[in-house]
Amino acid sequence: MKILLITLEYLPQIGGIASYITNTIKHWPNDNDSFVVCAPKIDDEADFDAKNFWPVYRLEPYFNLIRPRWLKLFWSVFKIVKKEKPDMIFVHHVLPIGQIARLIKKFKKIPYVVFLHGLDYGYAQTNLVKKKRLTGVLSEAQTVVVNSNYLRQRVANQFSALASKTVVVYPCSGYSDVKIDPIKLEEMKKKFNPAGRPVLLTCGRLVARKGVDMVIKSLPAIIKSRPDLLYLVGGQGKCRAELMYLARRLGMENHIKFIGFVDDSDLPYLYSLADIFVMPARQEDNGDIEGFGIVLMEASLFGLPVIAGNTGGQPEAVENGQTGILVDPMDTGQISLSVLKLLQDKELAQRLGRNGQEKAKRFIWSKELKKIFK
């Protein structure tokens, strides 16, 4: 079977969806199947695409003036369908890509599977027109794949008829086979933490939902007890400048390092040099929410105790008191107390880290992906 996968987020763009997609292809359980990817143009795409064994079509998805703007992407995808003759379409970003797949199904009789991640589902319900389009796309999908039971319940509450064809495919770590090179680890420590300070780590897109601002606001209270603490923030995003300004305004420049872009090959080493991973993600007014939080599972795989938000699908990635600590993402007091608790109680931190590692090892991509066509 040839699968055409269409997405608006794809590596080397940083983010959970882009990582989810790449791992889906790399760990696909049927070697007889093949993938073709349609994704937006992005800087450094050529180097990344050349490293992979599946073809990638890089497209400009939108018209500037013609409405609907996604019609440009439809025509491009339609040409690719005629050329590649796929047997199945995988849809990431239910709108507008779901509409494109629905039209292609009408003209070419090609079935499609919709993957919902969280923000995309919320965005598709911001007005009545989008809700109507969402209903049509999901009703005609062969399968609806969600990344958490939390999201499955949201879909079931709104579309009870979809329950029988909705499956949960949990994101898994792509680093289960990584072997840490001790020489490189020492080099990373010298680069980011030469003084050997206790390290708090966040990695991900720097957008409001991730809660980095609340961690920064928690630092003054933490620093009073642990003045040697270092907070490493890895990733890029639209909130970076705002977060850097916040750190300066609070006088935390000596306690925060903004690393910027983190290559996939370096991420395991950041997990390995950190003491605690923190990402108290929250729900935004526009519906943006953490559907699961793959970085939480990745951090657990490397034995880190995790502090996460108690919203969205995060409680499925982090078991409160067992693999980490769940906090109110808007409560700096809870965040600071949780950090200090883990720094002061080494036995607790190690126990949560061990439990999290055991849990993360049970999440295997090939096993999860088999659920799609059961």
Coordinates of C-alpha atoms in Angstrom, one line a residue:
M1 CA 0.0 0.0 0.0
K2 CA 1.2 3.5 -0.9
I3 CA 0.3 6.2 1.6
L4 CA 0.2 9.9 0.8
L5 CA 0.8 11.9 4.0
I6 CA -0.2 15.5 3.9
T7 CA 0.8 18.0 6.6
L8 CA 1.4 21.6 7.4
E9 CA 4.1 20.8 10.0
Y10 CA 7.1 18.7 9.1
L11 CA 10.8 18.5 10.0
P12 CA 13.1 20.3 10.1
Q13 CA 10.4 22.5 11.5
I14 CA 10.4 21.9 15.3
G15 CA 7.4 20.6 17.1
G16 CA 5.5 17.6 18.4
I17 CA 3.4 17.1 15.2
A18 CA 6.5 17.2 13.0
S19 CA 8.2 14.7 15.2
Y20 CA 5.1 12.5 15.4
I21 CA 4.9 12.3 11.6
T22 CA 8.5 11.4 11.0
N23 CA 8.4 8.7 13.7
T24 CA 5.2 7.3 12.1
I25 CA 7.0 6.7 8.9
K26 CA 10.3 5.5 10.4
H27 CA 8.5 3.0 12.7
W28 CA 5.6 1.9 10.4
P29 CA 5.0 -1.7 11.2
N30 CA 4.4 -3.0 7.6
D31 CA 7.6 -3.0 5.4
N32 CA 5.5 -3.6 2.3
D33 CA 3.9 -0.2 2.6
S34 CA 5.5 3.0 1.3
F35 CA 5.1 6.7 2.1
V36 CA 5.0 9.9 0.0
V37 CA 5.0 13.2 2.0
C38 CA 3.5 16.6 1.0
A39 CA 4.7 19.4 3.3
P40 CA 5.4 23.1 3.2
K41 CA 8.6 24.6 2.0
I42 CA 11.0 25.6 4.8
D43 CA 14.6 26.6 5.3
D44 CA 17.1 23.7 5.3
E45 CA 14.5 21.3 3.8
A46 CA 16.8 19.9 1.1
D47 CA 19.4 18.6 3.6
F48 CA 16.8 17.0 5.8
D49 CA 14.8 15.5 3.0
A50 CA 17.9 14.0 1.4
K51 CA 18.6 12.0 4.5
N52 CA 15.3 10.1 4.3
F53 CA 14.3 7.2 2.1
W54 CA 10.8 8.4 1.2
P55 CA 10.0 11.1 -1.3
V56 CA 8.9 14.6 -0.1
Y57 CA 7.0 17.2 -2.2
R58 CA 7.6 20.7 -0.8
L59 CA 4.8 23.0 -1.6
E60 CA 3.5 26.6 -1.1
P61 CA 0.2 25.7 0.4
Y62 CA -1.8 29.0 0.1
F63 CA -2.8 31.6 -2.5
N64 CA -2.4 35.2 -1.4
L65 CA -5.5 36.6 -2.9
I66 CA -7.7 33.8 -4.3
R67 CA -10.3 32.3 -1.8
P68 CA -10.3 29.7 -0.5
R69 CA -6.6 30.1 -0.1
W70 CA -6.0 26.4 0.3
L71 CA -7.2 25.7 -3.2
K72 CA -3.6 26.1 -4.3
L73 CA -2.6 23.2 -2.1
F74 CA -5.6 21.2 -3.4
W75 CA -4.4 21.5 -7.0
S76 CA -0.8 20.7 -6.1
V77 CA -1.9 17.6 -4.2
F78 CA -4.3 16.5 -6.9
K79 CA -1.4 16.5 -9.4
I80 CA 0.7 14.5 -7.0
V81 CA -2.2 12.0 -6.6
K82 CA -2.4 11.5 -10.3
K83 CA 1.4 10.9 -10.5
E84 CA 1.9 8.8 -7.4
K85 CA -1.4 6.9 -7.4
P86 CA -1.7 6.4 -3.6
D87 CA -4.0 3.8 -2.0
M88 CA -4.6 5.9 1.2
I89 CA -4.2 9.4 2.4
F90 CA -3.1 10.4 5.9
V91 CA -4.4 13.8 7.0
H92 CA -2.6 15.9 9.6
H93 CA -4.3 19.2 10.4
V94 CA -8.0 18.4 9.9
L95 CA -8.6 21.8 8.3
P96 CA -7.9 22.6 5.6
I97 CA -6.1 19.4 4.6
G98 CA -9.2 17.3 5.6
Q99 CA -11.2 19.2 3.0
I100 CA -8.6 18.4 0.4
A101 CA -8.7 14.7 1.2
R102 CA -12.5 14.7 1.2
L103 CA -12.5 16.2 -2.3
I104 CA -9.9 13.8 -3.6
K105 CA -12.0 10.9 -2.1
K106 CA -15.0 12.2 -4.1
F107 CA -13.1 12.4 -7.4
K108 CA -10.6 9.6 -7.0
K109 CA -12.3 7.2 -4.5
I110 CA -9.2 7.2 -2.3
P111 CA -9.9 6.7 1.5
Y112 CA -8.3 8.9 4.1
V113 CA -7.4 8.7 7.8
V114 CA -7.5 11.9 9.9
F115 CA -5.0 12.5 12.7
L116 CA -6.0 14.9 15.4
H117 CA -3.4 16.4 17.7
G118 CA -5.3 19.0 19.9
L119 CA -4.8 22.5 18.6
D120 CA -6.0 21.6 15.1
Y121 CA -9.2 20.2 16.6
G122 CA -9.9 23.3 18.6
Y123 CA -9.1 25.6 15.7
A124 CA -11.6 23.7 13.6
Q125 CA -14.4 24.7 15.9
T126 CA -13.8 28.5 16.2
N127 CA -16.9 29.3 14.1
L128 CA -20.0 27.6 12.6
V129 CA -18.5 27.3 9.1
K130 CA -15.4 25.5 10.3
K131 CA -17.5 23.2 12.5
K132 CA -19.6 22.2 9.5
R133 CA -16.5 21.5 7.5
L134 CA -15.0 19.5 10.4
T135 CA -18.2 17.4 10.7
G136 CA -18.0 16.5 7.0
V137 CA -14.3 15.7 7.0
L138 CA -14.6 13.4 10.1
S139 CA -17.8 11.7 9.0
E140 CA -16.2 10.6 5.7
A141 CA -12.9 9.5 7.2
Q142 CA -12.1 5.8 7.3
T143 CA -10.5 6.2 10.7
V144 CA -9.9 9.1 13.2
V145 CA -6.6 8.9 15.1
V146 CA -6.1 10.9 18.3
N147 CA -3.1 11.1 20.5
S148 CA -4.7 10.7 23.9
N149 CA -7.8 9.4 25.6
Y150 CA -8.5 13.0 26.6
L151 CA -8.8 14.0 23.0
R152 CA -10.8 10.9 22.2
Q153 CA -13.3 11.9 24.8
R154 CA -13.6 15.4 23.4
V155 CA -14.4 14.0 20.0
A156 CA -16.9 11.4 21.4
N157 CA -18.7 14.2 23.3
Q158 CA -19.3 16.1 20.1
F159 CA -19.5 13.3 17.6
S160 CA -20.9 10.2 19.3
A161 CA -21.2 8.4 15.9
L162 CA -17.4 8.5 15.4
A163 CA -16.7 6.4 18.6
S164 CA -16.4 3.1 16.7
K165 CA -13.8 4.5 14.3
T166 CA -11.7 6.6 16.6
V167 CA -8.5 5.1 17.9
V168 CA -5.8 6.4 20.3
V169 CA -2.2 6.2 19.0
Y170 CA 0.0 7.5 21.7
P171 CA 3.2 9.4 20.7
C172 CA 6.3 7.4 21.6
S173 CA 9.9 8.5 22.0
G174 CA 12.0 8.2 19.0
Y175 CA 15.1 7.8 21.1
S176 CA 14.5 4.3 22.5
D177 CA 17.6 2.9 20.7
V178 CA 19.9 5.9 21.4
K179 CA 23.2 5.1 23.1
I180 CA 24.7 8.1 25.0
D181 CA 28.3 8.8 24.1
P182 CA 30.1 9.8 27.3
I183 CA 32.6 12.0 25.5
K184 CA 29.9 14.0 23.7
L185 CA 27.9 14.2 27.0
E186 CA 30.9 15.8 28.7
E187 CA 31.3 18.2 25.8
M188 CA 27.6 19.2 26.1
K189 CA 28.0 19.7 29.9
K190 CA 31.0 22.0 29.3
K191 CA 29.1 23.9 26.7
F192 CA 25.8 24.4 28.6
N193 CA 26.6 23.8 32.3
P194 CA 30.4 24.1 32.9
A195 CA 29.9 24.9 36.6
G196 CA 27.9 21.7 37.3
R197 CA 24.8 23.5 38.5
P198 CA 21.5 21.7 39.1
V199 CA 19.6 21.9 35.8
L200 CA 15.9 22.6 35.0
L201 CA 15.1 21.8 31.4
T202 CA 12.4 22.7 28.9
C203 CA 12.5 21.8 25.2
G204 CA 9.8 22.6 22.7
R205 CA 8.4 25.3 20.5
L206 CA 8.4 28.6 22.4
V207 CA 4.7 29.4 22.2
A208 CA 2.5 30.6 25.0
R209 CA 0.8 27.2 25.6
K210 CA 4.1 25.5 26.7
G211 CA 4.2 27.6 30.0
V212 CA 7.8 28.7 29.9
D213 CA 6.7 32.1 31.0
M214 CA 5.2 30.6 34.2
V215 CA 8.4 28.7 34.9
I216 CA 10.4 32.0 34.5
K217 CA 8.0 33.7 36.9
S218 CA 8.6 30.9 39.4
L219 CA 12.4 31.2 39.3
P220 CA 12.8 34.1 41.9
A221 CA 11.1 31.9 44.6
I222 CA 13.2 28.9 43.6
I223 CA 16.5 30.9 43.5
K224 CA 16.0 32.0 47.1
S225 CA 16.6 28.4 48.2
R226 CA 18.7 27.3 45.3
P227 CA 20.8 30.2 44.0
D228 CA 22.9 27.8 41.9
L229 CA 19.9 26.7 39.7
L230 CA 20.3 26.9 36.0
Y231 CA 17.2 26.8 33.7
L232 CA 18.0 25.6 30.1
V233 CA 15.3 26.5 27.5
G234 CA 15.7 24.7 24.2
G235 CA 13.7 25.5 21.1
Q236 CA 12.5 28.4 18.9
G237 CA 9.2 30.1 18.5
K238 CA 7.3 33.3 18.3
C239 CA 7.5 33.9 22.1
R240 CA 11.3 33.7 22.4
A241 CA 11.9 37.5 22.4
E242 CA 9.1 38.0 24.9
L243 CA 10.4 35.3 27.2
M244 CA 14.0 36.7 27.1
Y245 CA 12.6 40.1 28.0
L246 CA 10.7 38.6 30.9
A247 CA 13.8 36.9 32.2
R248 CA 15.7 40.2 32.1
R249 CA 12.9 42.1 33.7
L250 CA 12.9 39.6 36.6
G251 CA 16.7 39.7 36.9
M252 CA 17.0 36.1 36.0
E253 CA 19.6 36.4 33.2
N254 CA 22.2 34.5 35.2
H255 CA 19.9 31.6 35.8
I256 CA 18.5 31.1 32.3
K257 CA 20.1 30.1 29.0
F258 CA 18.1 30.2 25.8
I259 CA 19.7 27.5 23.7
G260 CA 17.7 28.1 20.5
F261 CA 17.3 25.3 17.9
V262 CA 18.2 21.9 19.3
D263 CA 19.1 19.2 16.7
D264 CA 17.4 15.8 17.2
S265 CA 20.8 14.2 17.8
D266 CA 21.6 16.6 20.7
L267 CA 18.3 16.4 22.5
P268 CA 19.1 13.1 24.3
Y269 CA 22.2 14.7 25.7
L270 CA 20.2 17.6 27.1
Y271 CA 17.9 15.2 28.8
S272 CA 20.9 13.3 30.1
L273 CA 22.6 16.4 31.7
A274 CA 19.4 17.8 33.3
D275 CA 18.0 17.1 36.7
I276 CA 14.3 17.9 36.2
F277 CA 12.2 18.4 33.1
V278 CA 9.4 21.0 33.4
M279 CA 6.7 22.0 30.9
P280 CA 3.5 23.2 32.7
A281 CA 1.5 23.5 29.5
R282 CA -1.9 25.2 29.7
Q283 CA -5.0 25.7 27.6
E284 CA -5.2 29.0 25.7
D285 CA -8.3 30.9 25.0
N286 CA -8.1 30.0 21.3
G287 CA -8.4 26.3 22.1
D288 CA -4.6 25.6 21.9
I289 CA -3.9 22.8 24.4
E290 CA -1.4 20.0 24.9
G291 CA -2.9 16.9 23.4
F292 CA -0.3 14.6 25.0
G293 CA 3.2 16.0 25.3
I294 CA 5.7 13.8 23.6
V295 CA 8.7 15.6 25.2
L296 CA 7.3 14.6 28.6
M297 CA 7.6 10.9 27.5
E298 CA 11.1 11.5 26.0
A299 CA 12.3 13.1 29.2
S300 CA 11.0 10.2 31.2
L301 CA 12.8 7.8 28.9
F302 CA 16.1 9.3 30.1
G303 CA 15.1 9.0 33.7
L304 CA 14.1 12.5 34.4
P305 CA 11.4 13.4 37.0
V306 CA 8.8 15.5 35.1
I307 CA 6.7 18.5 36.1
A308 CA 3.8 19.0 33.8
G309 CA 0.5 20.8 33.6
N310 CA -2.8 19.1 34.8
T311 CA -4.5 20.0 31.5
G312 CA -5.2 18.3 28.2
G313 CA -3.6 14.9 27.7
Q314 CA -0.6 15.6 30.0
P315 CA -2.0 13.4 32.8
E316 CA -1.8 10.5 30.5
A317 CA 1.9 11.1 29.8
V318 CA 2.7 12.0 33.5
E319 CA 1.2 10.1 36.4
N320 CA 1.0 12.4 39.3
G321 CA 3.2 11.2 42.2
Q322 CA 4.3 8.2 40.2
T323 CA 6.4 9.4 37.2
G324 CA 6.3 13.1 37.9
I325 CA 4.2 16.0 39.4
L326 CA 1.2 17.6 37.8
V327 CA 0.6 21.3 38.7
D328 CA -1.9 24.0 37.9
P329 CA 0.0 25.6 35.0
M330 CA -1.1 29.1 36.0
D331 CA 0.1 28.7 39.7
T332 CA 3.7 29.8 40.1
G333 CA 3.6 28.7 43.7
Q334 CA 2.9 25.1 42.7
I335 CA 5.6 25.2 40.1
S336 CA 8.3 26.5 42.4
L337 CA 7.3 24.2 45.3
S338 CA 7.4 21.2 43.0
V339 CA 10.9 22.1 41.6
L340 CA 12.2 22.6 45.1
K341 CA 10.7 19.4 46.3
L342 CA 12.5 17.4 43.6
L343 CA 15.8 19.2 44.2
Q344 CA 15.7 18.6 47.9
D345 CA 14.3 15.1 47.9
K346 CA 16.8 13.1 45.7
E347 CA 15.2 9.8 46.6
L348 CA 11.8 11.0 45.4
A349 CA 13.3 12.5 42.2
Q350 CA 15.1 9.2 41.4
R351 CA 12.0 7.1 42.1
L352 CA 9.8 9.3 39.8
G353 CA 12.5 9.1 37.2
R354 CA 12.8 5.3 37.3
N355 CA 9.0 4.9 37.2
G356 CA 8.8 7.3 34.3
Q357 CA 11.5 5.5 32.4
E358 CA 9.8 2.1 32.9
K359 CA 6.5 3.6 31.6
A360 CA 8.2 5.3 28.6
K361 CA 9.8 2.0 27.5
R362 CA 6.3 0.4 27.3
F363 CA 5.3 3.0 24.6
I364 CA 6.5 1.5 21.4
W365 CA 5.8 3.1 18.0
S366 CA 5.3 0.0 16.0
K367 CA 2.9 -1.4 18.6
E368 CA 0.9 1.9 18.7
L369 CA 0.7 2.3 14.9
K370 CA -0.8 -1.2 14.5
K371 CA -4.0 0.1 16.1
I372 CA -4.8 2.3 13.0
F373 CA -5.9 -0.6 10.8
K374 CA -7.2 -3.0 13.4

